[in-house]
Tab-separated table of C-alpha atoms and ligand atoms in Angstrom:
chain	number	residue	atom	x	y	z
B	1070	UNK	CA	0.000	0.000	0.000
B	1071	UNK	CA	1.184	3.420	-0.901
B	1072	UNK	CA	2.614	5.901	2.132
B	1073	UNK	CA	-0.234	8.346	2.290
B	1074	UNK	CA	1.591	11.114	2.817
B	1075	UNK	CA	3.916	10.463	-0.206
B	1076	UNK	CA	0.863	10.384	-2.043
B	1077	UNK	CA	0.139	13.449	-0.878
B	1078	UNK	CA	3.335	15.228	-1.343
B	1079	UNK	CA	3.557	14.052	-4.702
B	1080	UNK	CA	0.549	15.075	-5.171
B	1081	UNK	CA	0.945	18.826	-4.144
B	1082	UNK	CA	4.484	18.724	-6.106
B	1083	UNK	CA	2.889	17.613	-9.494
B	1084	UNK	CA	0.450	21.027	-8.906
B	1085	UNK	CA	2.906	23.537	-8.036
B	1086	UNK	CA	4.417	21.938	-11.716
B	1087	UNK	CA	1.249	21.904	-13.651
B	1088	UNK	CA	1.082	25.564	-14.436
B	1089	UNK	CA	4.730	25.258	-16.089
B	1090	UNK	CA	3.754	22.658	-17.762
B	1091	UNK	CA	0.439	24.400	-19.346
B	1092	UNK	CA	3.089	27.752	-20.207
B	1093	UNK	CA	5.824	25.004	-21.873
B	1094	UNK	CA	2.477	24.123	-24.202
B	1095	UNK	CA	1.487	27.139	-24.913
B	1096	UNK	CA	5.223	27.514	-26.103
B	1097	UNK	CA	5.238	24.939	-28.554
B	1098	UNK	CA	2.449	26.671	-30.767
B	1099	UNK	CA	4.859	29.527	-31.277
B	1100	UNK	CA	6.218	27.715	-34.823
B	1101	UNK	CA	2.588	26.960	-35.799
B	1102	UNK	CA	1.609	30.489	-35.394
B	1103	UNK	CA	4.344	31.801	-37.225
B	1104	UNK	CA	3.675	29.881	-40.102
B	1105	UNK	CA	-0.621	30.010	-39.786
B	1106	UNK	CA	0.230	33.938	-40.206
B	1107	UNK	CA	2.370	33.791	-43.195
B	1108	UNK	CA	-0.296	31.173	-44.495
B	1109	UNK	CA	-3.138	33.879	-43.880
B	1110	UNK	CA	-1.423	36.993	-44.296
B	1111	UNK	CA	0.563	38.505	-47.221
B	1112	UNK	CA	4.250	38.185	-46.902
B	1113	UNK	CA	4.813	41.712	-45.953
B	1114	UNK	CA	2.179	41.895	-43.493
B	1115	UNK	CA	2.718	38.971	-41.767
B	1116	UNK	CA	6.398	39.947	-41.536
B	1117	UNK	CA	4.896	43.049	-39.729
B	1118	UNK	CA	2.646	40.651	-37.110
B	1119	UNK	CA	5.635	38.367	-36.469
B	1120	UNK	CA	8.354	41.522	-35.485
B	1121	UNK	CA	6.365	44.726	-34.866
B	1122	UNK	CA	3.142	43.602	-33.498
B	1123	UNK	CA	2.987	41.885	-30.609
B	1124	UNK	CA	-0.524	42.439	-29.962
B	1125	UNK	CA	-1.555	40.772	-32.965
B	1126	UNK	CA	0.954	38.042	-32.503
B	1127	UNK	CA	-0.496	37.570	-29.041
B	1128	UNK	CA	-3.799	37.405	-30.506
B	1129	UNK	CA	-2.596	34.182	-33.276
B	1130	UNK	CA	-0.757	32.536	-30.886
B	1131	UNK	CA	-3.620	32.193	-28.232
B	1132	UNK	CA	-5.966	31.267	-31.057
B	1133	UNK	CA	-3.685	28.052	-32.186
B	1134	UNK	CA	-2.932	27.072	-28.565
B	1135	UNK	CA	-6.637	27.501	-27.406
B	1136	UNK	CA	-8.126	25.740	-30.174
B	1137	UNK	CA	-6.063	22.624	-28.492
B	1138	UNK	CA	-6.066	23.175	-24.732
B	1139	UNK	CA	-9.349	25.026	-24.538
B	1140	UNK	CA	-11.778	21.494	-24.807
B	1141	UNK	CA	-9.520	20.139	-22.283
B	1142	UNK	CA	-10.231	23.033	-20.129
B	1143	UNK	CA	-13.708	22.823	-20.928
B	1144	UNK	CA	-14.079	19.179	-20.359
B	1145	UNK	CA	-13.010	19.776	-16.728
B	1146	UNK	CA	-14.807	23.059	-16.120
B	1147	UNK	CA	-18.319	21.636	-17.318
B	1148	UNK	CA	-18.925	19.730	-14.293
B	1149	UNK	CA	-18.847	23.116	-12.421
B	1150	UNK	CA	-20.599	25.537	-15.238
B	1151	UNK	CA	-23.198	23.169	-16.291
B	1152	UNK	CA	-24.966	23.179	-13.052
B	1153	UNK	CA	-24.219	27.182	-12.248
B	1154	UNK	CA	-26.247	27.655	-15.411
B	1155	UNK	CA	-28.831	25.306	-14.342
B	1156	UNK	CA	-28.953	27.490	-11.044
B	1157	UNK	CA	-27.572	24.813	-8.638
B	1158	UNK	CA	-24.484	26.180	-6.629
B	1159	UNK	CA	-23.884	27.823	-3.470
B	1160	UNK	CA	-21.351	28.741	-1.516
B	1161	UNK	CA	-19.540	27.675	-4.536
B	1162	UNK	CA	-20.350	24.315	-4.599
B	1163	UNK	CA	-22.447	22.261	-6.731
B	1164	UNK	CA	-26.022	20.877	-5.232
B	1165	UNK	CA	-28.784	18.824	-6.713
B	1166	UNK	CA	-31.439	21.150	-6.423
B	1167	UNK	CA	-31.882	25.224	-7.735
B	1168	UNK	CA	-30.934	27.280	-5.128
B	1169	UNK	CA	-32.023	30.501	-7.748
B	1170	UNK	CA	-33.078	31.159	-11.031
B	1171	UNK	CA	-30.790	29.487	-14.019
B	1172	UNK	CA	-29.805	31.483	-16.998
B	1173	UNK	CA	-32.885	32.776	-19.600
B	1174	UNK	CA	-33.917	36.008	-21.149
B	1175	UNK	CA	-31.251	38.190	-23.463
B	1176	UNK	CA	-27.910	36.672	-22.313
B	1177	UNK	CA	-24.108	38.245	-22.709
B	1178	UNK	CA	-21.291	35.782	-22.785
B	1179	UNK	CA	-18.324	37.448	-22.098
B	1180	UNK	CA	-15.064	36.014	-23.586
B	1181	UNK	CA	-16.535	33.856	-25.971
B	1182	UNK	CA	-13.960	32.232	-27.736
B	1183	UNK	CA	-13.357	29.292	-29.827
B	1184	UNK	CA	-17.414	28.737	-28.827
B	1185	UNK	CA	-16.308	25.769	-26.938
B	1186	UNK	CA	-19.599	26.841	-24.829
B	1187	UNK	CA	-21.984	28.167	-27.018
B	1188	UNK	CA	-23.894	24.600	-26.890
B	1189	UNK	CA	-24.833	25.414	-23.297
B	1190	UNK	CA	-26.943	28.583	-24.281
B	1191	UNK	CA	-29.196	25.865	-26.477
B	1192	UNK	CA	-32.701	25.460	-25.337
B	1193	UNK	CA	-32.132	21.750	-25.515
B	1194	UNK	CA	-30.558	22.187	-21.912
B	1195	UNK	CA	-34.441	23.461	-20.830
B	1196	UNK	CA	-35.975	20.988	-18.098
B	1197	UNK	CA	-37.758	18.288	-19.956
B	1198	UNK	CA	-36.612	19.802	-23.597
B	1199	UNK	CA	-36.008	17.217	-26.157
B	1200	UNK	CA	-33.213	14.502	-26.595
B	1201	UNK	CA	-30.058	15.063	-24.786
B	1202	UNK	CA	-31.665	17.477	-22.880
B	1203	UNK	CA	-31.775	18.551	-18.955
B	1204	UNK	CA	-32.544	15.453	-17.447
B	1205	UNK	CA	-30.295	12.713	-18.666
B	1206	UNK	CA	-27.710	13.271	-16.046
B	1207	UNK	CA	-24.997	12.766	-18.084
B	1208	UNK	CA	-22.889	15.828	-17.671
B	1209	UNK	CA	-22.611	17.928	-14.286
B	1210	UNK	CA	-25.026	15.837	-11.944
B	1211	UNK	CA	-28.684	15.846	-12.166
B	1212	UNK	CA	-29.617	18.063	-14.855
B	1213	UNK	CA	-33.774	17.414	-14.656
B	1214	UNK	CA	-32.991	19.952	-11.431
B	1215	UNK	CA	-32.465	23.028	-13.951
B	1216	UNK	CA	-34.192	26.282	-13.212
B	1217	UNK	CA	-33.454	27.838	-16.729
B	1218	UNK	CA	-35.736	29.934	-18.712
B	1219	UNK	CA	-35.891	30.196	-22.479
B	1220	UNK	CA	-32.988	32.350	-23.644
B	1221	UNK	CA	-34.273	34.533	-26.452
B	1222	UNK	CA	-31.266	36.235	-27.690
B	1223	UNK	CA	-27.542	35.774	-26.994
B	1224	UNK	CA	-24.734	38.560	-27.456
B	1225	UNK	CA	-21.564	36.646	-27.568
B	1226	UNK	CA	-18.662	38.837	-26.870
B	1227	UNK	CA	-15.309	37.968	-28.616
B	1228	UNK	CA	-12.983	40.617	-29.617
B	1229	UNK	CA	-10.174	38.217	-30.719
B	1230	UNK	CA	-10.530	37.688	-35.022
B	1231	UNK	CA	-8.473	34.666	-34.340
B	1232	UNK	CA	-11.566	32.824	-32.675
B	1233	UNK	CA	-14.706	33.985	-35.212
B	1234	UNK	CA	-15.005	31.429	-37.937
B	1235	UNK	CA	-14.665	28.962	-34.752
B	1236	UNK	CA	-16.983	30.986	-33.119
B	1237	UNK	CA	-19.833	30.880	-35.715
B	1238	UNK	CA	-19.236	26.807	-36.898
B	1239	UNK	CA	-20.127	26.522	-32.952
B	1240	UNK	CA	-22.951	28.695	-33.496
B	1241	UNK	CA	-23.837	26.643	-36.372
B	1242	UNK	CA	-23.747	23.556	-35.051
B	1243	UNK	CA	-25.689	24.232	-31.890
B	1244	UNK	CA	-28.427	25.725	-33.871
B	1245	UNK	CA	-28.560	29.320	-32.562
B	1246	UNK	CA	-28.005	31.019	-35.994
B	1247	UNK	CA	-31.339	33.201	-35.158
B	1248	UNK	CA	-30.677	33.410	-31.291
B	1249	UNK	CA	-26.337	34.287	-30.785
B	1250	UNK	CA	-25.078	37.279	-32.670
B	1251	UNK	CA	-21.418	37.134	-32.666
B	1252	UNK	CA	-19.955	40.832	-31.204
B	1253	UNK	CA	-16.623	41.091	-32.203
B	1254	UNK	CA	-15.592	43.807	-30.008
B	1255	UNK	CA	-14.009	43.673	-26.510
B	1256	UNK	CA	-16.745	44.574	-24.021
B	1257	UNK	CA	-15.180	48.017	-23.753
B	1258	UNK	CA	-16.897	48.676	-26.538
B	1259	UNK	CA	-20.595	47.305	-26.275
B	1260	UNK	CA	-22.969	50.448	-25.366
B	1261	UNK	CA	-23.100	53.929	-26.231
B	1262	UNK	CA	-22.311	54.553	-22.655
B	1263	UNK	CA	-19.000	52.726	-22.869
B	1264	UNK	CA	-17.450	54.316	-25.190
B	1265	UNK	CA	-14.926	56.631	-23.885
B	1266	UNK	CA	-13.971	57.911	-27.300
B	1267	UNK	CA	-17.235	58.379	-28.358
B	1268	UNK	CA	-16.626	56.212	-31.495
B	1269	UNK	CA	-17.829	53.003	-31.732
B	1270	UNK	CA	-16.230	49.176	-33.556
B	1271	UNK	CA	-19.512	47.771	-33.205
B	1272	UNK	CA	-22.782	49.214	-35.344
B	1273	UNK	CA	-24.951	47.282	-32.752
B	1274	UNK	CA	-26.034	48.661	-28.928
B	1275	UNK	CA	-27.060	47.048	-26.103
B	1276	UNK	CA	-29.202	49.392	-23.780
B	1277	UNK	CA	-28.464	49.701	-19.755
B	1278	UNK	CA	-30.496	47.687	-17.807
B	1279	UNK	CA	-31.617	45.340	-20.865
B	1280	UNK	CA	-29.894	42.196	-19.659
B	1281	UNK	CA	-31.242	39.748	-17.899
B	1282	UNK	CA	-28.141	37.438	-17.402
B	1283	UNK	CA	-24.386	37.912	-17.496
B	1284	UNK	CA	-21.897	35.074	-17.844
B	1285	UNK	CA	-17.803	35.172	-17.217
B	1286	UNK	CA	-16.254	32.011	-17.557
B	1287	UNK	CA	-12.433	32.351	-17.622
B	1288	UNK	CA	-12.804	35.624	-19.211
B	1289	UNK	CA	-12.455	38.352	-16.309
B	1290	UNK	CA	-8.703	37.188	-16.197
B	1291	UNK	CA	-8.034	38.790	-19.621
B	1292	UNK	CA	-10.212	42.113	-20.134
B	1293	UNK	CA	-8.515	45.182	-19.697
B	1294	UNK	CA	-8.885	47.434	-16.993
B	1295	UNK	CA	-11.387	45.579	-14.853
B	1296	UNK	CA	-12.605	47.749	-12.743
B	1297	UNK	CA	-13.986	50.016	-15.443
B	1298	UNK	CA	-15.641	47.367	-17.688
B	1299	UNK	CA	-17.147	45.508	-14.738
B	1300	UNK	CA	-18.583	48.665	-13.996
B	1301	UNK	CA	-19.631	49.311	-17.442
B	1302	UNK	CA	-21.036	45.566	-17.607
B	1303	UNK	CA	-23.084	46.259	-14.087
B	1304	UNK	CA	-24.862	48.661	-15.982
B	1305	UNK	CA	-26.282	46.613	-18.675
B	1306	UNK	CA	-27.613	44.049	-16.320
B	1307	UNK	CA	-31.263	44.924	-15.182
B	1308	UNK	CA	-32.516	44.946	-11.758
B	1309	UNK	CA	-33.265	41.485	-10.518
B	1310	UNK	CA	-30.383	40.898	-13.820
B	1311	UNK	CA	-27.884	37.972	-12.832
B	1312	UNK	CA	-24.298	37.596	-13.434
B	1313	UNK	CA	-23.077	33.581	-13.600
B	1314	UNK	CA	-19.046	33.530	-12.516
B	1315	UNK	CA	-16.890	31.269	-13.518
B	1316	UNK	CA	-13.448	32.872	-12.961
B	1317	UNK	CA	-10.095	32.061	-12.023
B	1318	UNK	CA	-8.729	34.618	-9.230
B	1319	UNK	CA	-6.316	35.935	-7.371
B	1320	UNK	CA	-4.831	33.225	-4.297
B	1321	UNK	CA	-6.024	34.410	-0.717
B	1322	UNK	CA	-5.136	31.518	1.209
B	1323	UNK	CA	-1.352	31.570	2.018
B	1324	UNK	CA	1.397	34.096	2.020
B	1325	UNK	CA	3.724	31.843	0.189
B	1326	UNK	CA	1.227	30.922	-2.321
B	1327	UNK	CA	0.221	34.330	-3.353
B	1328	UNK	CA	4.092	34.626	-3.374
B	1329	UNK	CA	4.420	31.891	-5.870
B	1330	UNK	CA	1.291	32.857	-7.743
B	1331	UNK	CA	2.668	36.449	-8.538
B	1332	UNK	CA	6.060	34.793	-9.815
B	1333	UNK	CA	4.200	32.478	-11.964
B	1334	UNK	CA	2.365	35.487	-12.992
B	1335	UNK	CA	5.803	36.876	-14.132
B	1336	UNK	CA	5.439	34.653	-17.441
B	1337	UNK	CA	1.524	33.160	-17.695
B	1338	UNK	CA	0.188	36.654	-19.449
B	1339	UNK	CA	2.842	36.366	-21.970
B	1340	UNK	CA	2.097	32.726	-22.982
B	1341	UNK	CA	-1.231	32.507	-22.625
B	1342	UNK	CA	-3.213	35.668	-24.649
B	1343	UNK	CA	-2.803	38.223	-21.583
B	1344	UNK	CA	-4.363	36.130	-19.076
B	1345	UNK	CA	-3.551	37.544	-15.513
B	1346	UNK	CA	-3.497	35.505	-12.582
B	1347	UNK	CA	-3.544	37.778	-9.804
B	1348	UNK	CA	-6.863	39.725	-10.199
B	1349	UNK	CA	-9.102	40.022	-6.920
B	1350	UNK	CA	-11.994	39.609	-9.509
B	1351	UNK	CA	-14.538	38.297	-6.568
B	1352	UNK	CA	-13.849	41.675	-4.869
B	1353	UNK	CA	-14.364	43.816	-7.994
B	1354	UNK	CA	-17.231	42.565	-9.207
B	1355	UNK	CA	-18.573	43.068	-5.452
B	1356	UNK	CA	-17.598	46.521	-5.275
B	1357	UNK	CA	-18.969	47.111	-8.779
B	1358	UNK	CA	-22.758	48.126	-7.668
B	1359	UNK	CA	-25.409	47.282	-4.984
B	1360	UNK	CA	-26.550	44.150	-5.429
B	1361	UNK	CA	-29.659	42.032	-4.127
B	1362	UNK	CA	-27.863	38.773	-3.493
B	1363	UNK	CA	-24.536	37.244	-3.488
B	1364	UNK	CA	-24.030	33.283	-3.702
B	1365	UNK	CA	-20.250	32.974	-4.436
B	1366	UNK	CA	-16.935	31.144	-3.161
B	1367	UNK	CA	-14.119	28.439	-4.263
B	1368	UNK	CA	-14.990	25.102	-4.933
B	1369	UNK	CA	-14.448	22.737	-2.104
B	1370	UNK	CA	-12.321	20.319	-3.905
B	1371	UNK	CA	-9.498	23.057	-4.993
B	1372	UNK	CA	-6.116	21.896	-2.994
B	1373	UNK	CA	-4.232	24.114	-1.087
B	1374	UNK	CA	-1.490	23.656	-3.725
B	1375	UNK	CA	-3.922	25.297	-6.657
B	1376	UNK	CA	-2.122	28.242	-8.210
B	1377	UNK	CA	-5.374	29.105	-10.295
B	1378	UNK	CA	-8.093	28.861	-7.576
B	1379	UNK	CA	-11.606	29.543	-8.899
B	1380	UNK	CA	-14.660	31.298	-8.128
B	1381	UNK	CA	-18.448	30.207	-8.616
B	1382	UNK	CA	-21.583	31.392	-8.207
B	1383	UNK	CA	-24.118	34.049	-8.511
B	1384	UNK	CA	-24.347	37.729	-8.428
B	1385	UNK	CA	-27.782	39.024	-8.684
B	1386	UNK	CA	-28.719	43.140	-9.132
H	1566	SAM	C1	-9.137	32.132	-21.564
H	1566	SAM	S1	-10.091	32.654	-22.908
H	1566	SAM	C2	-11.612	31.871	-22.530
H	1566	SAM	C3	-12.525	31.743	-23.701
H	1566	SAM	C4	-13.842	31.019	-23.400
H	1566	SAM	N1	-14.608	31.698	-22.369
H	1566	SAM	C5	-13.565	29.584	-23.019
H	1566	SAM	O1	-13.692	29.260	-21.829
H	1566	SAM	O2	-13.221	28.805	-23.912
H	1566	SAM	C6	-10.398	34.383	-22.556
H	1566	SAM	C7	-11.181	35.069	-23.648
H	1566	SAM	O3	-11.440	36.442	-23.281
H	1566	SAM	C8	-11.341	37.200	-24.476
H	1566	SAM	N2	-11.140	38.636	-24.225
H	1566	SAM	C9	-9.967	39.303	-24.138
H	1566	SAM	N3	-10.198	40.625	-24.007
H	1566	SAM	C10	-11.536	40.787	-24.005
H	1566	SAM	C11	-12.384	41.932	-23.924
H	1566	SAM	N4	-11.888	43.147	-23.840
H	1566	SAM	N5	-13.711	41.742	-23.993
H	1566	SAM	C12	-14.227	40.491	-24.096
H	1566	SAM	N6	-13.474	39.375	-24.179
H	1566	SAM	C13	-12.142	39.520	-24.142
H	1566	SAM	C14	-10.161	36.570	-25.203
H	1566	SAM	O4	-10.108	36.933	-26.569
H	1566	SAM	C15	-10.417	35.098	-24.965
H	1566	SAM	O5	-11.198	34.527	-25.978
């Protein structure tokens, strides 16, 4: 039988070694991006991407490695988002039955991506609706325990070009042509109101206080200046509006793992698309606004070890 505590150990060594390995990943796609941009891009251009413009380089690069590691990611998130969706966590953990109101209405998704969750905004996942809907309890628990409402309209929020034609086969293929427009500005730019130049990328508007739901999954970590946009986000959610979280935050538990967290956070925005690992995004989004309720905390079965510790829950105006 195995010494417990060199399971253990082992354990909590292979962790504080997982984030490296995710950044020495992310590292390989570097020749595949370099040559998907001088496959895409005319020879002078991309010669400009690959030297001059990091930005856009950023942007590639995070496209090829995401479009690999993101179902992985997915695959072990889903367990988790499924049922906050569905309206069944609290205290950031996952129960059986609704403890609120699941997603429904007009819907942002923040951060959309590849699309790898644009399946989840399908009406399918409605208690009782069709085949391979809520009920079969096949992914996340016991999905017949859904509080959803019918989502009427979806606003799926994805500045990065690298993601769109991903972005709209997952559309597709879920069936939400008519329901998910596709907003391919950052969420700096989505109302009138959040404009601070006054000019707008995107010809469409969404109005404050038209949104019935908000939802962030590992998105927060990689908008710019957070305060400001949550702010500006806060606004488009209506009263009684509810913002799903799914975010990867800042470590509050030990001194020496916020230590290591902030030297890991040295490299991890440079290899993965400006992801930041140290953002108290629980705190900002509570300072954000008033709001009516808050169900939120870290899932129970995050080690001690965890240099990306999460956050899920609720937030409702
Ligand atoms: C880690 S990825 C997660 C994507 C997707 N939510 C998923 O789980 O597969 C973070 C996403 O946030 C997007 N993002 C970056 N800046 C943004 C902004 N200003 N507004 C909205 N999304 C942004 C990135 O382009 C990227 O697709």
């Amino acid at each position: 039988m195995s010494d417990p505590l060199l399971t253990r150990t082992s354990e909590a060594l292979l962790g504080l070694v997982d984030p490296w390995l995710f950044l020495k990943l992310s590292a390989t796609f570097i020749p595949s991006t370099i040559s998907h941009i001088f496959r895409t891009e005319s020879f002078l251009s991309a010669l400009r991407i690959v030297l001059f413009s990091p930005s856009r380089f950023r942007e590639a690069w995070f496209g090829q490695f995401w479009s690999v590691a993101g179902p992985g990611v997915r695959d072990g998130a889903k367990v988790r988002v499924l049922p906050l969706l569905d309206g069944r966590t609290t205290g950031g953990r996952v129960v059986d039955v609704p403890t609120g109101p699941g997603i429904g209405g007009v819907v942002i998704e923040i951060g959309a991506g590849s699309g790898l969750w644009v399946d989840i905004f399908s009406n399918r996942h409605l208690r009782g609706a069709g085949e391979g809907a809520a009920g079969e309890g096949e992914e996340g628990g016991n999905r017949a325990a859904s509080a959803r409402q019918e989502i009427t309209r979806v606003y799926g929020v994805e500045p990065n070009p690298e993601h769109h034609h991903a972005l709209w086969h997952a559309v597709d293929d879920a069936g939400l042509l008519d329901v998910y427009e596709i907003v391919p500005v950052g969420i700096e730019d989505l109302s009138s109101s959040s404009s601070s130049s006054g000019r707008k990328k995107w010809d469409g508007n969404i109005e404050p206080g038209s949104v019935d739901c908000i939802v962030s999954v590992l998105c927060l970590c990689s908008i710019p200046d957070p305060q400001e946009n949550i702010h500006e986000l806060y606004k488009l959610l209506r009263p009684g509006g509810r913002w799903y979280v799914y975010e990867h935050v800042k470590v509050r538990y030990s001194w020496y793992m916020r230590l290591y967290q902030r030297f890991l956070n040295i490299f991890w925005p440079r290899f993965i698309g400006g992801c930041e690992l140290c953002r108290p995004t629980e705190q900002t989004l509570r300072e954000t606004g008033p709001w009516a309720k808050i169900d939120v905390g870290q899932p129970v079965d995050e080690p001690w070890y965890h240099c990306v510790p999460h956050i899920l829950g609720v937030f409702t105006k």
